[in-house]
């Protein structure tokens, strides 16, 4: 199977009109990075065009974030079975993929959009977002959660959420259902607790 390099709305995002901004605060146990870093304003988008049309961040930042999201897709968690993947990301939110150069096949989650934010050094950072259906939150591939600061109403993310996924997880490998339950579907430092899209892939 060929890996797609184009972006289209997931059925979840298109039909449900789900906001990319997850509710809650940065102190909840659903935060996947134990030390997420200083929080910065976050701007979440489903498509590159939406990012540019909103005119909240420079167009160049939109483009860089989209590129990072496409790269994240190649490093996303991998699952041996569709059901194991959907336990984390929800029904219809996982697609079959295959390794380049005739490698093995696996199931991977759809990227739901991307997040952009200004880093502490003044530059812009961006990564793809995945929606964990168990808590409804949106996370970058490294486990950074997009959240709402209720005192200001602003959307925020810890700066470490902009790190590339492989900064927190080992080289991608196919996960079993047991691995999903024990590791929560994301790599790196996270809670093992069990909880209660632009489609960029195929």
PDB file of C-alpha atoms in Angstrom:
ATOM      1  CA  UNK A   1       0.000   0.000   0.000  1.00  0.00           C
ATOM      2  CA  UNK A   2       1.177   3.482  -0.791  1.00  0.00           C
ATOM      3  CA  UNK A   3       1.384   6.006   2.017  1.00  0.00           C
ATOM      4  CA  UNK A   4      -0.602   9.128   1.251  1.00  0.00           C
ATOM      5  CA  UNK A   5       1.013  12.547   1.579  1.00  0.00           C
ATOM      6  CA  UNK A   6      -2.245  14.479   1.293  1.00  0.00           C
ATOM      7  CA  UNK A   7      -4.614  15.844   3.913  1.00  0.00           C
ATOM      8  CA  UNK A   8      -8.366  15.304   4.048  1.00  0.00           C
ATOM      9  CA  UNK A   9     -10.959  15.538   6.824  1.00  0.00           C
ATOM     10  CA  UNK A  10     -11.595  12.457   8.921  1.00  0.00           C
ATOM     11  CA  UNK A  11     -15.183  11.312   9.228  1.00  0.00           C
ATOM     12  CA  UNK A  12     -14.982  12.212  12.915  1.00  0.00           C
ATOM     13  CA  UNK A  13     -13.998  15.794  12.287  1.00  0.00           C
ATOM     14  CA  UNK A  14     -16.178  16.329   9.237  1.00  0.00           C
ATOM     15  CA  UNK A  15     -19.384  14.755  10.505  1.00  0.00           C
ATOM     16  CA  UNK A  16     -19.094  15.616  14.168  1.00  0.00           C
ATOM     17  CA  UNK A  17     -17.678  19.101  13.891  1.00  0.00           C
ATOM     18  CA  UNK A  18     -15.514  18.274  16.881  1.00  0.00           C
ATOM     19  CA  UNK A  19     -13.408  21.134  18.192  1.00  0.00           C
ATOM     20  CA  UNK A  20      -9.697  20.444  18.180  1.00  0.00           C
ATOM     21  CA  UNK A  21      -9.408  22.129  21.561  1.00  0.00           C
ATOM     22  CA  UNK A  22      -9.826  19.643  24.370  1.00  0.00           C
ATOM     23  CA  UNK A  23     -11.442  20.727  27.617  1.00  0.00           C
ATOM     24  CA  UNK A  24      -9.723  20.521  30.957  1.00  0.00           C
ATOM     25  CA  UNK A  25      -6.555  21.869  32.497  1.00  0.00           C
ATOM     26  CA  UNK A  26      -2.923  20.919  32.341  1.00  0.00           C
ATOM     27  CA  UNK A  27      -2.990  19.285  35.777  1.00  0.00           C
ATOM     28  CA  UNK A  28      -5.300  16.409  34.802  1.00  0.00           C
ATOM     29  CA  UNK A  29      -3.917  12.839  34.815  1.00  0.00           C
ATOM     30  CA  UNK A  30      -4.553  12.621  31.059  1.00  0.00           C
ATOM     31  CA  UNK A  31      -1.430  14.685  30.332  1.00  0.00           C
ATOM     32  CA  UNK A  32       0.988  12.250  28.672  1.00  0.00           C
ATOM     33  CA  UNK A  33       4.240  14.140  29.233  1.00  0.00           C
ATOM     34  CA  UNK A  34       5.045  14.207  32.933  1.00  0.00           C
ATOM     35  CA  UNK A  35       6.962  17.473  32.621  1.00  0.00           C
ATOM     36  CA  UNK A  36       5.361  19.199  29.608  1.00  0.00           C
ATOM     37  CA  UNK A  37       7.440  22.360  29.899  1.00  0.00           C
ATOM     38  CA  UNK A  38       6.293  25.950  30.077  1.00  0.00           C
ATOM     39  CA  UNK A  39       2.896  26.397  28.469  1.00  0.00           C
ATOM     40  CA  UNK A  40       2.407  28.607  25.436  1.00  0.00           C
ATOM     41  CA  UNK A  41      -0.609  29.677  23.416  1.00  0.00           C
ATOM     42  CA  UNK A  42      -1.714  26.954  21.019  1.00  0.00           C
ATOM     43  CA  UNK A  43      -3.565  27.309  17.729  1.00  0.00           C
ATOM     44  CA  UNK A  44      -5.107  24.098  16.394  1.00  0.00           C
ATOM     45  CA  UNK A  45      -6.257  23.598  12.821  1.00  0.00           C
ATOM     46  CA  UNK A  46      -7.684  20.830  10.682  1.00  0.00           C
ATOM     47  CA  UNK A  47      -6.127  21.959   7.399  1.00  0.00           C
ATOM     48  CA  UNK A  48      -3.377  24.185   6.062  1.00  0.00           C
ATOM     49  CA  UNK A  49      -5.932  26.449   4.411  1.00  0.00           C
ATOM     50  CA  UNK A  50      -7.831  26.903   7.676  1.00  0.00           C
ATOM     51  CA  UNK A  51      -4.586  27.891   9.391  1.00  0.00           C
ATOM     52  CA  UNK A  52      -3.833  30.495   6.755  1.00  0.00           C
ATOM     53  CA  UNK A  53      -7.406  31.814   6.596  1.00  0.00           C
ATOM     54  CA  UNK A  54      -7.607  32.347  10.365  1.00  0.00           C
ATOM     55  CA  UNK A  55      -4.550  34.611  10.167  1.00  0.00           C
ATOM     56  CA  UNK A  56      -3.521  33.909  13.764  1.00  0.00           C
ATOM     57  CA  UNK A  57       0.000  32.769  12.954  1.00  0.00           C
ATOM     58  CA  UNK A  58       2.331  33.443  10.008  1.00  0.00           C
ATOM     59  CA  UNK A  59       1.668  31.407   6.861  1.00  0.00           C
ATOM     60  CA  UNK A  60       5.197  30.024   7.100  1.00  0.00           C
ATOM     61  CA  UNK A  61       4.381  28.642  10.571  1.00  0.00           C
ATOM     62  CA  UNK A  62       1.251  26.966   9.154  1.00  0.00           C
ATOM     63  CA  UNK A  63       3.292  25.347   6.400  1.00  0.00           C
ATOM     64  CA  UNK A  64       6.023  24.170   8.771  1.00  0.00           C
ATOM     65  CA  UNK A  65       3.435  22.678  11.157  1.00  0.00           C
ATOM     66  CA  UNK A  66       1.710  20.833   8.323  1.00  0.00           C
ATOM     67  CA  UNK A  67       5.055  19.414   7.200  1.00  0.00           C
ATOM     68  CA  UNK A  68       5.785  18.268  10.760  1.00  0.00           C
ATOM     69  CA  UNK A  69       2.330  16.643  10.936  1.00  0.00           C
ATOM     70  CA  UNK A  70       3.039  14.664   7.778  1.00  0.00           C
ATOM     71  CA  UNK A  71       6.343  13.541   9.258  1.00  0.00           C
ATOM     72  CA  UNK A  72       4.580  12.594  12.507  1.00  0.00           C
ATOM     73  CA  UNK A  73       2.261  10.357  10.515  1.00  0.00           C
ATOM     74  CA  UNK A  74       5.239   8.213   9.511  1.00  0.00           C
ATOM     75  CA  UNK A  75       6.271   7.874  13.196  1.00  0.00           C
ATOM     76  CA  UNK A  76       2.772   7.297  14.607  1.00  0.00           C
ATOM     77  CA  UNK A  77       2.111   4.311  16.879  1.00  0.00           C
ATOM     78  CA  UNK A  78       1.661   1.052  14.981  1.00  0.00           C
ATOM     79  CA  UNK A  79      -0.758  -1.756  15.785  1.00  0.00           C
ATOM     80  CA  UNK A  80      -0.970  -5.347  14.604  1.00  0.00           C
ATOM     81  CA  UNK A  81      -4.776  -5.271  14.459  1.00  0.00           C
ATOM     82  CA  UNK A  82      -7.416  -2.689  13.604  1.00  0.00           C
ATOM     83  CA  UNK A  83      -9.267  -3.317  16.871  1.00  0.00           C
ATOM     84  CA  UNK A  84      -6.196  -2.625  19.000  1.00  0.00           C
ATOM     85  CA  UNK A  85      -5.674   0.710  17.270  1.00  0.00           C
ATOM     86  CA  UNK A  86      -9.340   1.676  17.534  1.00  0.00           C
ATOM     87  CA  UNK A  87      -9.344   0.983  21.272  1.00  0.00           C
ATOM     88  CA  UNK A  88      -7.188   4.083  21.561  1.00  0.00           C
ATOM     89  CA  UNK A  89      -8.311   6.313  18.693  1.00  0.00           C
ATOM     90  CA  UNK A  90     -11.931   5.294  18.136  1.00  0.00           C
ATOM     91  CA  UNK A  91     -13.902   3.454  15.472  1.00  0.00           C
ATOM     92  CA  UNK A  92     -13.031   4.478  11.940  1.00  0.00           C
ATOM     93  CA  UNK A  93      -9.962   6.445  13.048  1.00  0.00           C
ATOM     94  CA  UNK A  94      -7.320   3.888  12.067  1.00  0.00           C
ATOM     95  CA  UNK A  95      -6.128   2.912   8.605  1.00  0.00           C
ATOM     96  CA  UNK A  96      -3.987   0.115   7.169  1.00  0.00           C
ATOM     97  CA  UNK A  97      -0.474   1.159   6.246  1.00  0.00           C
ATOM     98  CA  UNK A  98       2.702  -0.523   5.111  1.00  0.00           C
ATOM     99  CA  UNK A  99       6.409   0.006   5.432  1.00  0.00           C
ATOM    100  CA  UNK A 100       8.259   1.592   2.567  1.00  0.00           C
ATOM    101  CA  UNK A 101      10.230  -0.679   0.260  1.00  0.00           C
ATOM    102  CA  UNK A 102       7.967  -3.677   0.696  1.00  0.00           C
ATOM    103  CA  UNK A 103       8.018  -3.835   4.490  1.00  0.00           C
ATOM    104  CA  UNK A 104       5.299  -5.336   6.655  1.00  0.00           C
ATOM    105  CA  UNK A 105       1.785  -3.987   7.072  1.00  0.00           C
ATOM    106  CA  UNK A 106       0.194  -2.526  10.214  1.00  0.00           C
ATOM    107  CA  UNK A 107      -2.615  -0.237  11.428  1.00  0.00           C
ATOM    108  CA  UNK A 108      -2.020   3.391  12.333  1.00  0.00           C
ATOM    109  CA  UNK A 109      -4.135   6.294  13.617  1.00  0.00           C
ATOM    110  CA  UNK A 110      -5.316   9.201  11.516  1.00  0.00           C
ATOM    111  CA  UNK A 111      -3.885  12.618  12.226  1.00  0.00           C
ATOM    112  CA  UNK A 112      -6.770  14.907  13.230  1.00  0.00           C
ATOM    113  CA  UNK A 113      -5.034  18.206  12.510  1.00  0.00           C
ATOM    114  CA  UNK A 114      -2.031  20.129  13.731  1.00  0.00           C
ATOM    115  CA  UNK A 115      -1.114  22.584  16.456  1.00  0.00           C
ATOM    116  CA  UNK A 116       1.040  25.702  16.143  1.00  0.00           C
ATOM    117  CA  UNK A 117       2.541  27.779  18.949  1.00  0.00           C
ATOM    118  CA  UNK A 118       5.266  30.314  19.587  1.00  0.00           C
ATOM    119  CA  UNK A 119       8.225  28.814  21.389  1.00  0.00           C
ATOM    120  CA  UNK A 120      10.022  30.413  24.325  1.00  0.00           C
ATOM    121  CA  UNK A 121      12.841  31.541  22.028  1.00  0.00           C
ATOM    122  CA  UNK A 122      10.346  33.463  19.907  1.00  0.00           C
ATOM    123  CA  UNK A 123      10.212  31.002  17.007  1.00  0.00           C
ATOM    124  CA  UNK A 124       7.199  28.936  15.967  1.00  0.00           C
ATOM    125  CA  UNK A 125       6.694  25.240  16.657  1.00  0.00           C
ATOM    126  CA  UNK A 126       4.140  22.814  15.279  1.00  0.00           C
ATOM    127  CA  UNK A 127       3.189  19.127  15.322  1.00  0.00           C
ATOM    128  CA  UNK A 128       0.395  16.838  14.212  1.00  0.00           C
ATOM    129  CA  UNK A 129      -2.467  16.047  16.603  1.00  0.00           C
ATOM    130  CA  UNK A 130      -4.117  12.722  17.432  1.00  0.00           C
ATOM    131  CA  UNK A 131      -7.422  12.363  19.263  1.00  0.00           C
ATOM    132  CA  UNK A 132      -7.583   9.805  22.073  1.00  0.00           C
ATOM    133  CA  UNK A 133     -11.246   8.792  22.197  1.00  0.00           C
ATOM    134  CA  UNK A 134     -10.941   7.567  25.802  1.00  0.00           C
ATOM    135  CA  UNK A 135     -10.596  11.040  27.251  1.00  0.00           C
ATOM    136  CA  UNK A 136     -11.515  13.136  24.202  1.00  0.00           C
ATOM    137  CA  UNK A 137      -8.200  14.959  24.336  1.00  0.00           C
ATOM    138  CA  UNK A 138      -5.923  15.927  21.471  1.00  0.00           C
ATOM    139  CA  UNK A 139      -2.232  15.041  21.747  1.00  0.00           C
ATOM    140  CA  UNK A 140       0.875  15.498  19.674  1.00  0.00           C
ATOM    141  CA  UNK A 141       2.825  12.383  18.724  1.00  0.00           C
ATOM    142  CA  UNK A 142       5.193  12.929  21.653  1.00  0.00           C
ATOM    143  CA  UNK A 143       2.289  13.072  24.115  1.00  0.00           C
ATOM    144  CA  UNK A 144       1.787  16.816  24.509  1.00  0.00           C
ATOM    145  CA  UNK A 145      -1.838  17.626  25.294  1.00  0.00           C
ATOM    146  CA  UNK A 146      -3.687  20.634  23.918  1.00  0.00           C
ATOM    147  CA  UNK A 147      -5.781  22.054  26.761  1.00  0.00           C
ATOM    148  CA  UNK A 148      -7.894  25.038  27.735  1.00  0.00           C
ATOM    149  CA  UNK A 149      -6.867  27.403  30.513  1.00  0.00           C
ATOM    150  CA  UNK A 150     -10.244  28.250  32.018  1.00  0.00           C
ATOM    151  CA  UNK A 151      -8.903  31.321  33.823  1.00  0.00           C
ATOM    152  CA  UNK A 152      -8.120  33.007  30.510  1.00  0.00           C
ATOM    153  CA  UNK A 153     -10.111  30.966  27.992  1.00  0.00           C
ATOM    154  CA  UNK A 154      -6.960  30.482  25.952  1.00  0.00           C
ATOM    155  CA  UNK A 155      -5.808  27.248  24.368  1.00  0.00           C
ATOM    156  CA  UNK A 156      -2.390  26.116  25.617  1.00  0.00           C
ATOM    157  CA  UNK A 157       0.212  23.403  25.180  1.00  0.00           C
ATOM    158  CA  UNK A 158       3.480  22.627  26.968  1.00  0.00           C
ATOM    159  CA  UNK A 159       6.513  23.434  24.848  1.00  0.00           C
ATOM    160  CA  UNK A 160       7.791  19.846  25.042  1.00  0.00           C
ATOM    161  CA  UNK A 161       4.709  18.797  23.111  1.00  0.00           C
ATOM    162  CA  UNK A 162       6.400  20.277  20.045  1.00  0.00           C
ATOM    163  CA  UNK A 163       9.282  17.812  20.277  1.00  0.00           C
ATOM    164  CA  UNK A 164       9.300  15.150  17.556  1.00  0.00           C
ATOM    165  CA  UNK A 165       7.598  11.860  18.517  1.00  0.00           C
ATOM    166  CA  UNK A 166      10.818   9.860  18.520  1.00  0.00           C
ATOM    167  CA  UNK A 167      12.168  12.052  21.309  1.00  0.00           C
ATOM    168  CA  UNK A 168       9.851  10.151  23.662  1.00  0.00           C
ATOM    169  CA  UNK A 169       9.318   6.747  22.150  1.00  0.00           C
ATOM    170  CA  UNK A 170      11.595   4.052  20.738  1.00  0.00           C
ATOM    171  CA  UNK A 171      11.660   3.328  17.014  1.00  0.00           C
ATOM    172  CA  UNK A 172       8.156   2.523  15.815  1.00  0.00           C
ATOM    173  CA  UNK A 173       7.088  -1.065  16.270  1.00  0.00           C
ATOM    174  CA  UNK A 174       3.802  -2.871  15.850  1.00  0.00           C
ATOM    175  CA  UNK A 175       1.894  -2.977  19.119  1.00  0.00           C
ATOM    176  CA  UNK A 176      -0.377  -5.742  20.309  1.00  0.00           C
ATOM    177  CA  UNK A 177      -3.651  -5.281  22.185  1.00  0.00           C
ATOM    178  CA  UNK A 178      -1.791  -5.983  25.440  1.00  0.00           C
ATOM    179  CA  UNK A 179       0.609  -3.193  24.624  1.00  0.00           C
ATOM    180  CA  UNK A 180      -2.254  -0.798  24.020  1.00  0.00           C
ATOM    181  CA  UNK A 181      -3.751  -1.531  27.417  1.00  0.00           C
ATOM    182  CA  UNK A 182      -0.461  -1.237  29.289  1.00  0.00           C
ATOM    183  CA  UNK A 183       1.000   1.749  27.448  1.00  0.00           C
ATOM    184  CA  UNK A 184      -2.112   3.687  26.492  1.00  0.00           C
ATOM    185  CA  UNK A 185      -1.243   3.749  22.800  1.00  0.00           C
ATOM    186  CA  UNK A 186       1.352   6.538  23.062  1.00  0.00           C
ATOM    187  CA  UNK A 187       5.053   6.256  23.739  1.00  0.00           C
ATOM    188  CA  UNK A 188       7.047   7.922  26.474  1.00  0.00           C
ATOM    189  CA  UNK A 189       6.090   9.051  29.956  1.00  0.00           C
ATOM    190  CA  UNK A 190       2.378   8.696  30.533  1.00  0.00           C
ATOM    191  CA  UNK A 191      -0.273   7.321  32.778  1.00  0.00           C
ATOM    192  CA  UNK A 192      -1.190   3.666  32.210  1.00  0.00           C
ATOM    193  CA  UNK A 193      -4.732   4.378  33.397  1.00  0.00           C
ATOM    194  CA  UNK A 194      -7.594   3.397  31.097  1.00  0.00           C
ATOM    195  CA  UNK A 195      -9.936   6.238  30.247  1.00  0.00           C
ATOM    196  CA  UNK A 196     -13.735   5.968  30.620  1.00  0.00           C
ATOM    197  CA  UNK A 197      -9.799  14.434  12.534  1.00  0.00           C
ATOM    198  CA  UNK A 198      -8.046  15.720   9.163  1.00  0.00           C
ATOM    199  CA  UNK A 199      -7.474  12.235   7.734  1.00  0.00           C
ATOM    200  CA  UNK A 200      -3.812  12.269   6.920  1.00  0.00           C
ATOM    201  CA  UNK A 201      -3.027   8.807   5.827  1.00  0.00           C
ATOM    202  CA  UNK A 202      -4.141   5.807   3.929  1.00  0.00           C
TER     203      UNK A 202
END
